[in-house]
PDB file of C-alpha atoms in Angstrom:
ATOM      1  CA  UNK A   1      15.770 -51.300  -9.428  1.00 68.00           C
ATOM      2  CA  UNK A   2      11.940 -51.662  -9.227  1.00 77.00           C
ATOM      3  CA  UNK A   3      11.937 -49.765  -6.056  1.00 79.00           C
ATOM      4  CA  UNK A   4      14.050 -47.090  -7.592  1.00 74.00           C
ATOM      5  CA  UNK A   5      11.668 -46.667 -10.511  1.00 77.00           C
ATOM      6  CA  UNK A   6       8.695 -46.512  -8.249  1.00 82.00           C
ATOM      7  CA  UNK A   7      10.367 -43.734  -6.186  1.00 81.00           C
ATOM      8  CA  UNK A   8      11.205 -41.708  -9.147  1.00 79.00           C
ATOM      9  CA  UNK A   9       7.785 -42.119 -10.786  1.00 82.00           C
ATOM     10  CA  UNK A  10       5.973 -41.285  -7.545  1.00 85.00           C
ATOM     11  CA  UNK A  11       8.266 -38.181  -7.165  1.00 84.00           C
ATOM     12  CA  UNK A  12       7.605 -36.979 -10.566  1.00 84.00           C
ATOM     13  CA  UNK A  13       3.865 -37.248 -10.080  1.00 85.00           C
ATOM     14  CA  UNK A  14       4.147 -35.428  -6.872  1.00 89.00           C
ATOM     15  CA  UNK A  15       6.024 -32.526  -8.385  1.00 87.00           C
ATOM     16  CA  UNK A  16       3.619 -32.207 -11.181  1.00 86.00           C
ATOM     17  CA  UNK A  17       0.716 -32.046  -8.734  1.00 88.00           C
ATOM     18  CA  UNK A  18       2.513 -29.427  -6.728  1.00 89.00           C
ATOM     19  CA  UNK A  19       3.258 -27.309  -9.943  1.00 86.00           C
ATOM     20  CA  UNK A  20      -0.335 -27.452 -11.046  1.00 86.00           C
ATOM     21  CA  UNK A  21      -1.441 -26.217  -7.588  1.00 86.00           C
ATOM     22  CA  UNK A  22       1.035 -23.355  -7.638  1.00 85.00           C
ATOM     23  CA  UNK A  23       0.393 -22.253 -11.093  1.00 83.00           C
ATOM     24  CA  UNK A  24      -3.399 -22.560 -10.677  1.00 80.00           C
ATOM     25  CA  UNK A  25      -3.288 -20.543  -7.403  1.00 79.00           C
ATOM     26  CA  UNK A  26      -1.239 -17.756  -9.088  1.00 77.00           C
ATOM     27  CA  UNK A  27      -3.712 -17.644 -11.945  1.00 71.00           C
ATOM     28  CA  UNK A  28      -6.662 -16.971  -9.707  1.00 66.00           C
ATOM     29  CA  UNK A  29      -5.076 -14.632  -7.339  1.00 64.00           C
ATOM     30  CA  UNK A  30      -3.739 -12.452 -10.162  1.00 58.00           C
ATOM     31  CA  UNK A  31      -5.090  -8.926 -10.359  1.00 55.00           C
ATOM     32  CA  UNK A  32      -8.010  -8.219 -12.457  1.00 61.00           C
ATOM     33  CA  UNK A  33     -11.613  -9.630 -12.991  1.00 68.00           C
ATOM     34  CA  UNK A  34     -11.041 -13.072 -14.631  1.00 69.00           C
ATOM     35  CA  UNK A  35     -14.582 -13.369 -15.704  1.00 71.00           C
ATOM     36  CA  UNK A  36     -14.438  -9.952 -17.362  1.00 70.00           C
ATOM     37  CA  UNK A  37     -11.204 -10.978 -19.230  1.00 67.00           C
ATOM     38  CA  UNK A  38     -12.712 -14.376 -20.307  1.00 65.00           C
ATOM     39  CA  UNK A  39     -15.987 -12.634 -21.564  1.00 67.00           C
ATOM     40  CA  UNK A  40     -14.315  -9.734 -23.321  1.00 64.00           C
ATOM     41  CA  UNK A  41     -14.503  -5.971 -23.023  1.00 65.00           C
ATOM     42  CA  UNK A  42     -17.946  -5.683 -24.754  1.00 71.00           C
ATOM     43  CA  UNK A  43     -19.760  -7.951 -22.323  1.00 72.00           C
ATOM     44  CA  UNK A  44     -22.593  -6.577 -20.181  1.00 75.00           C
ATOM     45  CA  UNK A  45     -22.430  -7.063 -16.446  1.00 78.00           C
ATOM     46  CA  UNK A  46     -25.036  -9.769 -16.693  1.00 78.00           C
ATOM     47  CA  UNK A  47     -22.987 -11.553 -19.167  1.00 73.00           C
ATOM     48  CA  UNK A  48     -19.912 -11.237 -16.936  1.00 75.00           C
ATOM     49  CA  UNK A  49     -21.840 -12.636 -14.047  1.00 77.00           C
ATOM     50  CA  UNK A  50     -22.953 -15.587 -16.262  1.00 72.00           C
ATOM     51  CA  UNK A  51     -19.367 -16.315 -17.130  1.00 69.00           C
ATOM     52  CA  UNK A  52     -18.336 -16.103 -13.529  1.00 74.00           C
ATOM     53  CA  UNK A  53     -21.025 -18.517 -12.503  1.00 71.00           C
ATOM     54  CA  UNK A  54     -20.072 -20.879 -15.334  1.00 66.00           C
ATOM     55  CA  UNK A  55     -16.367 -20.749 -14.351  1.00 67.00           C
ATOM     56  CA  UNK A  56     -17.523 -21.272 -10.736  1.00 68.00           C
ATOM     57  CA  UNK A  57     -15.351 -18.215  -9.548  1.00 72.00           C
ATOM     58  CA  UNK A  58     -17.565 -17.911  -6.464  1.00 73.00           C
ATOM     59  CA  UNK A  59     -16.513 -21.446  -5.245  1.00 74.00           C
ATOM     60  CA  UNK A  60     -13.778 -21.891  -2.679  1.00 77.00           C
ATOM     61  CA  UNK A  61     -10.346 -22.066  -4.401  1.00 76.00           C
ATOM     62  CA  UNK A  62      -9.998 -25.756  -3.784  1.00 80.00           C
ATOM     63  CA  UNK A  63     -13.267 -26.565  -5.474  1.00 82.00           C
ATOM     64  CA  UNK A  64     -12.027 -24.413  -8.445  1.00 79.00           C
ATOM     65  CA  UNK A  65      -8.825 -26.411  -8.600  1.00 83.00           C
ATOM     66  CA  UNK A  66     -10.843 -29.678  -8.475  1.00 84.00           C
ATOM     67  CA  UNK A  67     -12.817 -28.538 -11.519  1.00 81.00           C
ATOM     68  CA  UNK A  68      -9.533 -27.592 -13.226  1.00 82.00           C
ATOM     69  CA  UNK A  69      -8.297 -31.108 -12.599  1.00 85.00           C
ATOM     70  CA  UNK A  70     -11.673 -32.537 -13.821  1.00 84.00           C
ATOM     71  CA  UNK A  71     -11.218 -30.665 -17.096  1.00 83.00           C
ATOM     72  CA  UNK A  72      -7.687 -32.198 -17.626  1.00 85.00           C
ATOM     73  CA  UNK A  73      -9.032 -35.763 -17.072  1.00 84.00           C
ATOM     74  CA  UNK A  74     -12.620 -35.564 -18.084  1.00 84.00           C
ATOM     75  CA  UNK A  75     -13.187 -32.285 -19.958  1.00 81.00           C
ATOM     76  CA  UNK A  76     -15.523 -29.351 -18.881  1.00 79.00           C
ATOM     77  CA  UNK A  77     -17.959 -26.782 -20.156  1.00 75.00           C
ATOM     78  CA  UNK A  78     -17.249 -23.070 -20.565  1.00 66.00           C
ATOM     79  CA  UNK A  79     -19.563 -20.206 -20.994  1.00 58.00           C
ATOM     80  CA  UNK A  80     -18.741 -17.322 -23.382  1.00 55.00           C
ATOM     81  CA  UNK A  81     -21.562 -15.224 -22.261  1.00 52.00           C
ATOM     82  CA  UNK A  82     -23.672 -16.049 -25.280  1.00 61.00           C
ATOM     83  CA  UNK A  83     -23.430 -19.836 -25.184  1.00 64.00           C
ATOM     84  CA  UNK A  84     -21.656 -22.857 -23.755  1.00 71.00           C
ATOM     85  CA  UNK A  85     -18.634 -24.575 -25.222  1.00 72.00           C
ATOM     86  CA  UNK A  86     -17.303 -27.989 -24.318  1.00 77.00           C
ATOM     87  CA  UNK A  87     -13.679 -28.396 -23.729  1.00 78.00           C
ATOM     88  CA  UNK A  88     -12.497 -32.007 -24.432  1.00 80.00           C
ATOM     89  CA  UNK A  89     -10.098 -33.718 -22.157  1.00 80.00           C
ATOM     90  CA  UNK A  90      -7.188 -33.121 -21.602  1.00 83.00           C
ATOM     91  CA  UNK A  91      -8.635 -29.616 -21.172  1.00 83.00           C
ATOM     92  CA  UNK A  92      -6.210 -26.908 -20.165  1.00 84.00           C
ATOM     93  CA  UNK A  93      -8.825 -24.220 -20.685  1.00 80.00           C
ATOM     94  CA  UNK A  94      -9.883 -22.112 -23.607  1.00 79.00           C
ATOM     95  CA  UNK A  95      -8.061 -19.100 -25.045  1.00 81.00           C
ATOM     96  CA  UNK A  96      -9.758 -15.717 -24.325  1.00 74.00           C
ATOM     97  CA  UNK A  97      -8.367 -14.273 -27.581  1.00 75.00           C
ATOM     98  CA  UNK A  98      -9.381 -16.865 -30.224  1.00 78.00           C
ATOM     99  CA  UNK A  99     -11.847 -19.086 -28.174  1.00 74.00           C
ATOM    100  CA  UNK A 100      -9.748 -22.262 -29.112  1.00 82.00           C
ATOM    101  CA  UNK A 101      -8.798 -25.037 -26.694  1.00 85.00           C
ATOM    102  CA  UNK A 102      -5.262 -24.342 -25.132  1.00 88.00           C
ATOM    103  CA  UNK A 103      -4.552 -27.970 -25.639  1.00 89.00           C
ATOM    104  CA  UNK A 104      -5.156 -27.914 -29.317  1.00 89.00           C
ATOM    105  CA  UNK A 105      -3.197 -24.595 -29.733  1.00 89.00           C
ATOM    106  CA  UNK A 106      -0.220 -26.108 -27.887  1.00 89.00           C
ATOM    107  CA  UNK A 107      -0.320 -29.446 -30.058  1.00 90.00           C
ATOM    108  CA  UNK A 108      -0.346 -27.349 -33.218  1.00 90.00           C
ATOM    109  CA  UNK A 109       2.807 -25.467 -32.188  1.00 89.00           C
ATOM    110  CA  UNK A 110       4.696 -28.262 -30.545  1.00 89.00           C
ATOM    111  CA  UNK A 111       6.144 -29.836 -33.811  1.00 90.00           C
ATOM    112  CA  UNK A 112       8.072 -26.739 -34.532  1.00 91.00           C
ATOM    113  CA  UNK A 113       9.446 -26.520 -31.141  1.00 89.00           C
ATOM    114  CA  UNK A 114      10.202 -30.242 -31.144  1.00 89.00           C
ATOM    115  CA  UNK A 115      12.043 -29.885 -34.446  1.00 91.00           C
ATOM    116  CA  UNK A 116      14.096 -27.008 -32.963  1.00 90.00           C
ATOM    117  CA  UNK A 117      14.756 -28.749 -29.755  1.00 88.00           C
ATOM    118  CA  UNK A 118      15.746 -32.220 -30.762  1.00 90.00           C
ATOM    119  CA  UNK A 119      18.067 -30.987 -33.573  1.00 90.00           C
ATOM    120  CA  UNK A 120      19.812 -28.488 -31.444  1.00 90.00           C
ATOM    121  CA  UNK A 121      20.162 -30.903 -28.484  1.00 90.00           C
ATOM    122  CA  UNK A 122      21.879 -33.574 -30.713  1.00 90.00           C
ATOM    123  CA  UNK A 123      24.311 -30.963 -31.938  1.00 90.00           C
ATOM    124  CA  UNK A 124      25.275 -29.469 -28.580  1.00 88.00           C
ATOM    125  CA  UNK A 125      25.603 -32.764 -26.904  1.00 89.00           C
ATOM    126  CA  UNK A 126      28.003 -33.980 -29.706  1.00 89.00           C
ATOM    127  CA  UNK A 127      29.836 -30.699 -29.695  1.00 89.00           C
ATOM    128  CA  UNK A 128      29.971 -30.152 -25.893  1.00 87.00           C
ATOM    129  CA  UNK A 129      31.032 -33.637 -25.005  1.00 86.00           C
ATOM    130  CA  UNK A 130      33.483 -33.876 -27.839  1.00 86.00           C
ATOM    131  CA  UNK A 131      35.140 -30.640 -26.900  1.00 87.00           C
ATOM    132  CA  UNK A 132      35.427 -31.679 -23.224  1.00 84.00           C
ATOM    133  CA  UNK A 133      36.822 -35.040 -24.260  1.00 81.00           C
ATOM    134  CA  UNK A 134      39.425 -33.381 -26.628  1.00 83.00           C
ATOM    135  CA  UNK A 135      40.384 -30.930 -23.806  1.00 83.00           C
ATOM    136  CA  UNK A 136      41.063 -33.622 -21.369  1.00 79.00           C
ATOM    137  CA  UNK A 137      42.984 -35.625 -23.938  1.00 78.00           C
ATOM    138  CA  UNK A 138      45.079 -32.631 -24.796  1.00 77.00           C
ATOM    139  CA  UNK A 139      45.269 -31.272 -21.337  1.00 76.00           C
ATOM    140  CA  UNK A 140      48.303 -29.104 -20.593  1.00 73.00           C
ATOM    141  CA  UNK A 141      48.781 -28.028 -24.226  1.00 80.00           C
ATOM    142  CA  UNK A 142      47.815 -25.166 -26.352  1.00 81.00           C
ATOM    143  CA  UNK A 143      44.759 -26.922 -27.602  1.00 79.00           C
ATOM    144  CA  UNK A 144      43.272 -27.135 -24.078  1.00 77.00           C
ATOM    145  CA  UNK A 145      43.795 -23.460 -23.493  1.00 81.00           C
ATOM    146  CA  UNK A 146      42.223 -22.658 -26.823  1.00 85.00           C
ATOM    147  CA  UNK A 147      39.112 -24.834 -26.084  1.00 82.00           C
ATOM    148  CA  UNK A 148      38.824 -23.442 -22.580  1.00 79.00           C
ATOM    149  CA  UNK A 149      38.757 -19.876 -24.012  1.00 82.00           C
ATOM    150  CA  UNK A 150      36.125 -20.903 -26.664  1.00 81.00           C
ATOM    151  CA  UNK A 151      33.923 -22.584 -24.025  1.00 82.00           C
ATOM    152  CA  UNK A 152      34.018 -19.438 -21.833  1.00 78.00           C
ATOM    153  CA  UNK A 153      33.129 -17.190 -24.726  1.00 81.00           C
ATOM    154  CA  UNK A 154      30.264 -19.427 -25.632  1.00 77.00           C
ATOM    155  CA  UNK A 155      28.863 -19.379 -22.128  1.00 77.00           C
ATOM    156  CA  UNK A 156      29.167 -15.607 -21.978  1.00 79.00           C
ATOM    157  CA  UNK A 157      27.569 -14.829 -25.395  1.00 82.00           C
ATOM    158  CA  UNK A 158      23.632 -14.631 -25.539  1.00 83.00           C
ATOM    159  CA  UNK A 159      21.985 -16.937 -28.148  1.00 84.00           C
ATOM    160  CA  UNK A 160      20.437 -13.887 -29.996  1.00 83.00           C
ATOM    161  CA  UNK A 161      23.846 -12.404 -30.582  1.00 88.00           C
ATOM    162  CA  UNK A 162      25.065 -15.660 -32.019  1.00 88.00           C
ATOM    163  CA  UNK A 163      21.925 -15.963 -34.219  1.00 87.00           C
ATOM    164  CA  UNK A 164      22.204 -12.460 -35.573  1.00 88.00           C
ATOM    165  CA  UNK A 165      25.848 -12.946 -36.447  1.00 90.00           C
ATOM    166  CA  UNK A 166      25.024 -16.159 -38.342  1.00 89.00           C
ATOM    167  CA  UNK A 167      22.146 -14.527 -40.187  1.00 90.00           C
ATOM    168  CA  UNK A 168      24.396 -11.617 -41.125  1.00 91.00           C
ATOM    169  CA  UNK A 169      27.217 -13.729 -42.383  1.00 91.00           C
ATOM    170  CA  UNK A 170      25.486 -16.776 -43.920  1.00 89.00           C
ATOM    171  CA  UNK A 171      22.145 -15.099 -45.131  1.00 86.00           C
ATOM    172  CA  UNK A 172      23.103 -11.467 -46.066  1.00 86.00           C
ATOM    173  CA  UNK A 173      26.912 -11.388 -46.611  1.00 87.00           C
ATOM    174  CA  UNK A 174      27.624 -14.868 -48.132  1.00 86.00           C
ATOM    175  CA  UNK A 175      24.045 -15.681 -49.153  1.00 83.00           C
ATOM    176  CA  UNK A 176      24.699 -19.311 -48.608  1.00 84.00           C
ATOM    177  CA  UNK A 177      21.510 -19.961 -46.716  1.00 82.00           C
ATOM    178  CA  UNK A 178      17.984 -18.494 -47.138  1.00 79.00           C
ATOM    179  CA  UNK A 179      16.624 -16.465 -44.256  1.00 84.00           C
ATOM    180  CA  UNK A 180      14.996 -18.826 -41.975  1.00 82.00           C
ATOM    181  CA  UNK A 181      11.216 -19.522 -42.589  1.00 85.00           C
ATOM    182  CA  UNK A 182       9.969 -22.691 -40.934  1.00 88.00           C
ATOM    183  CA  UNK A 183       8.660 -25.435 -43.166  1.00 88.00           C
ATOM    184  CA  UNK A 184       7.071 -28.472 -41.599  1.00 89.00           C
ATOM    185  CA  UNK A 185       8.894 -31.745 -41.938  1.00 88.00           C
ATOM    186  CA  UNK A 186       5.921 -33.370 -43.553  1.00 87.00           C
ATOM    187  CA  UNK A 187       5.720 -30.843 -46.354  1.00 88.00           C
ATOM    188  CA  UNK A 188       9.365 -30.695 -47.447  1.00 89.00           C
ATOM    189  CA  UNK A 189      12.055 -32.450 -45.349  1.00 89.00           C
ATOM    190  CA  UNK A 190      14.946 -30.761 -47.265  1.00 89.00           C
ATOM    191  CA  UNK A 191      13.539 -27.270 -46.732  1.00 90.00           C
ATOM    192  CA  UNK A 192      12.770 -28.141 -43.135  1.00 91.00           C
ATOM    193  CA  UNK A 193      16.315 -28.966 -42.462  1.00 90.00           C
ATOM    194  CA  UNK A 194      17.865 -26.045 -44.351  1.00 89.00           C
ATOM    195  CA  UNK A 195      15.661 -23.488 -42.630  1.00 88.00           C
ATOM    196  CA  UNK A 196      16.491 -24.949 -39.186  1.00 90.00           C
ATOM    197  CA  UNK A 197      20.137 -25.176 -39.692  1.00 90.00           C
ATOM    198  CA  UNK A 198      20.912 -21.727 -38.407  1.00 90.00           C
ATOM    199  CA  UNK A 199      18.642 -21.989 -35.374  1.00 90.00           C
ATOM    200  CA  UNK A 200      20.271 -25.434 -34.462  1.00 91.00           C
ATOM    201  CA  UNK A 201      23.735 -24.056 -34.837  1.00 90.00           C
ATOM    202  CA  UNK A 202      22.936 -20.909 -32.737  1.00 89.00           C
ATOM    203  CA  UNK A 203      21.659 -22.972 -29.875  1.00 87.00           C
ATOM    204  CA  UNK A 204      24.268 -25.529 -30.195  1.00 87.00           C
ATOM    205  CA  UNK A 205      27.217 -23.066 -29.954  1.00 86.00           C
ATOM    206  CA  UNK A 206      25.703 -21.389 -26.859  1.00 85.00           C
ATOM    207  CA  UNK A 207      24.491 -24.407 -25.152  1.00 85.00           C
ATOM    208  CA  UNK A 208      27.404 -26.798 -25.767  1.00 86.00           C
ATOM    209  CA  UNK A 209      29.781 -24.507 -23.634  1.00 85.00           C
ATOM    210  CA  UNK A 210      28.441 -25.806 -20.238  1.00 86.00           C
ATOM    211  CA  UNK A 211      28.621 -29.469 -21.341  1.00 86.00           C
ATOM    212  CA  UNK A 212      32.159 -29.052 -22.368  1.00 86.00           C
ATOM    213  CA  UNK A 213      33.189 -27.522 -19.106  1.00 85.00           C
ATOM    214  CA  UNK A 214      31.305 -30.078 -17.121  1.00 84.00           C
ATOM    215  CA  UNK A 215      32.610 -33.038 -19.049  1.00 84.00           C
ATOM    216  CA  UNK A 216      36.221 -31.788 -18.745  1.00 84.00           C
ATOM    217  CA  UNK A 217      35.794 -31.275 -14.887  1.00 83.00           C
ATOM    218  CA  UNK A 218      34.147 -34.625 -14.338  1.00 81.00           C
ATOM    219  CA  UNK A 219      36.635 -36.514 -16.488  1.00 80.00           C
ATOM    220  CA  UNK A 220      39.692 -34.803 -14.624  1.00 80.00           C
ATOM    221  CA  UNK A 221      37.930 -35.867 -11.380  1.00 80.00           C
ATOM    222  CA  UNK A 222      37.616 -39.425 -12.579  1.00 78.00           C
ATOM    223  CA  UNK A 223      41.114 -39.652 -13.890  1.00 76.00           C
ATOM    224  CA  UNK A 224      42.313 -38.767 -10.358  1.00 78.00           C
ATOM    225  CA  UNK A 225      40.638 -41.684  -8.747  1.00 77.00           C
ATOM    226  CA  UNK A 226      42.468 -44.708  -7.463  1.00 79.00           C
ATOM    227  CA  UNK A 227      41.208 -47.405  -9.916  1.00 76.00           C
ATOM    228  CA  UNK A 228      42.352 -45.155 -12.762  1.00 76.00           C
ATOM    229  CA  UNK A 229      45.744 -44.748 -11.310  1.00 79.00           C
ATOM    230  CA  UNK A 230      45.847 -48.545 -10.933  1.00 82.00           C
ATOM    231  CA  UNK A 231      44.938 -49.017 -14.718  1.00 79.00           C
ATOM    232  CA  UNK A 232      47.678 -46.472 -15.704  1.00 78.00           C
ATOM    233  CA  UNK A 233      50.234 -48.395 -13.524  1.00 81.00           C
ATOM    234  CA  UNK A 234      49.396 -51.672 -15.394  1.00 78.00           C
ATOM    235  CA  UNK A 235      50.166 -49.914 -18.700  1.00 81.00           C
ATOM    236  CA  UNK A 236      46.666 -49.004 -19.992  1.00 78.00           C
ATOM    237  CA  UNK A 237      47.016 -46.375 -22.618  1.00 77.00           C
ATOM    238  CA  UNK A 238      45.923 -42.747 -21.826  1.00 71.00           C
ATOM    239  CA  UNK A 239      43.567 -42.780 -24.877  1.00 73.00           C
ATOM    240  CA  UNK A 240      41.689 -45.875 -23.410  1.00 76.00           C
ATOM    241  CA  UNK A 241      41.647 -44.260 -19.894  1.00 75.00           C
ATOM    242  CA  UNK A 242      40.242 -41.086 -21.146  1.00 72.00           C
ATOM    243  CA  UNK A 243      37.696 -42.468 -23.812  1.00 69.00           C
ATOM    244  CA  UNK A 244      36.445 -45.535 -21.853  1.00 71.00           C
ATOM    245  CA  UNK A 245      36.781 -45.032 -18.056  1.00 69.00           C
ATOM    246  CA  UNK A 246      36.901 -41.183 -17.599  1.00 71.00           C
ATOM    247  CA  UNK A 247      34.231 -40.518 -20.232  1.00 73.00           C
ATOM    248  CA  UNK A 248      31.808 -43.024 -18.504  1.00 71.00           C
ATOM    249  CA  UNK A 249      32.222 -41.466 -15.167  1.00 69.00           C
ATOM    250  CA  UNK A 250      31.437 -38.078 -16.699  1.00 71.00           C
ATOM    251  CA  UNK A 251      28.216 -39.068 -18.107  1.00 74.00           C
ATOM    252  CA  UNK A 252      26.113 -38.685 -15.038  1.00 74.00           C
ATOM    253  CA  UNK A 253      26.357 -34.921 -14.708  1.00 77.00           C
ATOM    254  CA  UNK A 254      25.970 -34.561 -18.374  1.00 80.00           C
ATOM    255  CA  UNK A 255      22.824 -36.566 -18.563  1.00 78.00           C
ATOM    256  CA  UNK A 256      21.250 -34.535 -15.599  1.00 77.00           C
ATOM    257  CA  UNK A 257      22.130 -31.280 -17.257  1.00 80.00           C
ATOM    258  CA  UNK A 258      20.822 -32.462 -20.594  1.00 81.00           C
ATOM    259  CA  UNK A 259      17.497 -33.472 -19.115  1.00 78.00           C
ATOM    260  CA  UNK A 260      17.018 -29.982 -17.703  1.00 77.00           C
ATOM    261  CA  UNK A 261      17.842 -28.350 -21.016  1.00 81.00           C
ATOM    262  CA  UNK A 262      15.827 -30.585 -23.383  1.00 81.00           C
ATOM    263  CA  UNK A 263      12.886 -30.331 -21.025  1.00 76.00           C
ATOM    264  CA  UNK A 264      13.056 -26.566 -20.938  1.00 74.00           C
ATOM    265  CA  UNK A 265      13.519 -26.511 -24.781  1.00 79.00           C
ATOM    266  CA  UNK A 266      10.304 -28.295 -25.283  1.00 75.00           C
ATOM    267  CA  UNK A 267       8.679 -25.669 -23.201  1.00 66.00           C
ATOM    268  CA  UNK A 268       9.726 -23.160 -25.919  1.00 61.00           C
ATOM    269  CA  UNK A 269      13.042 -21.430 -26.767  1.00 76.00           C
ATOM    270  CA  UNK A 270      11.543 -17.957 -26.793  1.00 79.00           C
ATOM    271  CA  UNK A 271      14.468 -15.913 -28.017  1.00 80.00           C
ATOM    272  CA  UNK A 272      15.404 -18.435 -30.760  1.00 85.00           C
ATOM    273  CA  UNK A 273      11.779 -18.932 -32.013  1.00 86.00           C
ATOM    274  CA  UNK A 274      11.228 -15.178 -32.127  1.00 82.00           C
ATOM    275  CA  UNK A 275      14.580 -14.425 -33.821  1.00 84.00           C
ATOM    276  CA  UNK A 276      14.258 -17.011 -36.564  1.00 87.00           C
ATOM    277  CA  UNK A 277      10.540 -16.726 -37.010  1.00 84.00           C
ATOM    278  CA  UNK A 278       9.560 -20.275 -35.897  1.00 88.00           C
ATOM    279  CA  UNK A 279       5.987 -20.717 -34.843  1.00 88.00           C
ATOM    280  CA  UNK A 280       6.502 -22.707 -31.803  1.00 87.00           C
ATOM    281  CA  UNK A 281       5.240 -22.682 -28.237  1.00 87.00           C
ATOM    282  CA  UNK A 282       7.761 -20.098 -27.306  1.00 85.00           C
ATOM    283  CA  UNK A 283       6.373 -17.433 -29.583  1.00 85.00           C
ATOM    284  CA  UNK A 284       2.927 -18.447 -28.442  1.00 87.00           C
ATOM    285  CA  UNK A 285       3.778 -17.811 -24.887  1.00 85.00           C
ATOM    286  CA  UNK A 286       5.181 -14.389 -25.751  1.00 85.00           C
ATOM    287  CA  UNK A 287       1.831 -13.501 -27.730  1.00 85.00           C
ATOM    288  CA  UNK A 288      -0.158 -14.853 -24.755  1.00 84.00           C
ATOM    289  CA  UNK A 289       1.524 -12.601 -22.282  1.00 81.00           C
ATOM    290  CA  UNK A 290       1.277  -9.552 -24.389  1.00 82.00           C
ATOM    291  CA  UNK A 291      -2.585 -10.334 -24.855  1.00 79.00           C
ATOM    292  CA  UNK A 292      -3.098 -11.292 -21.079  1.00 74.00           C
ATOM    293  CA  UNK A 293      -4.459 -14.622 -22.370  1.00 79.00           C
ATOM    294  CA  UNK A 294      -4.278 -16.334 -19.087  1.00 79.00           C
ATOM    295  CA  UNK A 295      -5.345 -19.749 -19.882  1.00 82.00           C
ATOM    296  CA  UNK A 296      -2.703 -20.127 -22.594  1.00 86.00           C
ATOM    297  CA  UNK A 297       0.009 -18.843 -20.228  1.00 86.00           C
ATOM    298  CA  UNK A 298      -1.118 -21.367 -17.581  1.00 85.00           C
ATOM    299  CA  UNK A 299      -1.242 -24.231 -20.062  1.00 87.00           C
ATOM    300  CA  UNK A 300       2.216 -23.539 -21.516  1.00 87.00           C
ATOM    301  CA  UNK A 301       3.762 -23.247 -18.053  1.00 86.00           C
ATOM    302  CA  UNK A 302       2.114 -26.562 -17.042  1.00 87.00           C
ATOM    303  CA  UNK A 303       3.351 -28.151 -20.362  1.00 86.00           C
ATOM    304  CA  UNK A 304       6.912 -26.856 -19.806  1.00 84.00           C
ATOM    305  CA  UNK A 305       6.872 -28.291 -16.291  1.00 84.00           C
ATOM    306  CA  UNK A 306       5.718 -31.574 -17.561  1.00 86.00           C
ATOM    307  CA  UNK A 307       8.453 -31.852 -20.078  1.00 85.00           C
ATOM    308  CA  UNK A 308      10.984 -30.754 -17.455  1.00 84.00           C
ATOM    309  CA  UNK A 309       9.821 -33.389 -14.996  1.00 85.00           C
ATOM    310  CA  UNK A 310       9.498 -36.030 -17.623  1.00 84.00           C
ATOM    311  CA  UNK A 311      13.087 -35.395 -18.873  1.00 83.00           C
ATOM    312  CA  UNK A 312      14.475 -35.647 -15.399  1.00 81.00           C
ATOM    313  CA  UNK A 313      12.708 -38.837 -14.743  1.00 82.00           C
ATOM    314  CA  UNK A 314      14.142 -40.276 -17.896  1.00 81.00           C
ATOM    315  CA  UNK A 315      17.709 -38.885 -16.826  1.00 78.00           C
ATOM    316  CA  UNK A 316      17.454 -40.522 -13.555  1.00 78.00           C
ATOM    317  CA  UNK A 317      16.630 -43.987 -15.195  1.00 77.00           C
ATOM    318  CA  UNK A 318      19.543 -43.456 -17.677  1.00 75.00           C
ATOM    319  CA  UNK A 319      21.921 -42.499 -14.809  1.00 73.00           C
ATOM    320  CA  UNK A 320      20.829 -45.535 -12.839  1.00 72.00           C
ATOM    321  CA  UNK A 321      21.600 -47.790 -15.941  1.00 72.00           C
ATOM    322  CA  UNK A 322      24.994 -46.245 -16.526  1.00 64.00           C
ATOM    323  CA  UNK A 323      26.038 -46.310 -12.848  1.00 63.00           C
ATOM    324  CA  UNK A 324      24.365 -48.650 -10.366  1.00 62.00           C
ATOM    325  CA  UNK A 325      25.425 -46.715  -7.445  1.00 60.00           C
ATOM    326  CA  UNK A 326      22.655 -44.209  -8.191  1.00 58.00           C
ATOM    327  CA  UNK A 327      20.006 -46.945  -7.426  1.00 57.00           C
ATOM    328  CA  UNK A 328      21.476 -47.335  -3.942  1.00 51.00           C
ATOM    329  CA  UNK A 329      21.615 -43.547  -3.330  1.00 54.00           C
TER     330      UNK A 329
END
């Protein structure tokens, strides 16, 4: 088990390093004058040259990347053309638009995204796995056909369509819920939950469908194995076979898929945050792309990659705990 953990941690660190190299190279080979963008449109050629020197854009690309890593672990100095600003570690750069540290901007937006991601994740896991379990338990009956049709509809429907329908029905027509307006958890927990209810449900209804399909397929595959047929021959009830043995065998693929989804969600659910006016990192990424704020774009891509890699590493460990055969693979 210890060797397995070391392999997974080493692999995660390697992936993060490779991601940082690719993203950083793409950032500096992008079209346009990086120094001019950083300094602003009103800077003189002399000021642009000063910014270029401070950013060390004349250095070879590998040295520039080394300075970037240095900023993450030790911080670095940046020039705005009129002065020098220090960016504290972990430094992902400074925004060209508002001259703030990218790290601080992400930390400010992250609680809203985390609130959306965690709540929706719990809902869609419960809904997806529960639907798959019920579909297997009622297989061959009308309930299974109904649930299969609903999951296919959920997979084919975009999240913004579901979100708009929920807003129209519950906020406009029935007026049971207020139009979502994010309130921090620390200010008012009750309003925080009420305003996030529709975003949670919207994401859960769409995201639960793949989990239901995967749970059903994995459980049916497990039920066809020899040891399950042996249990059935010894008189073990179908409910125990489905709920204990088949469900445990289906957890591996569900955990792997959940790791990808929750990691991506922490990187920002762009459509959901824009639709429900949630000030998270997804909306921040959209604004950064519109404003060509390259340090913010790079920082958000790296943070998204970090959460995806971290979630997959945790998923590997959970899979190993659920099935010891994973350790030997």
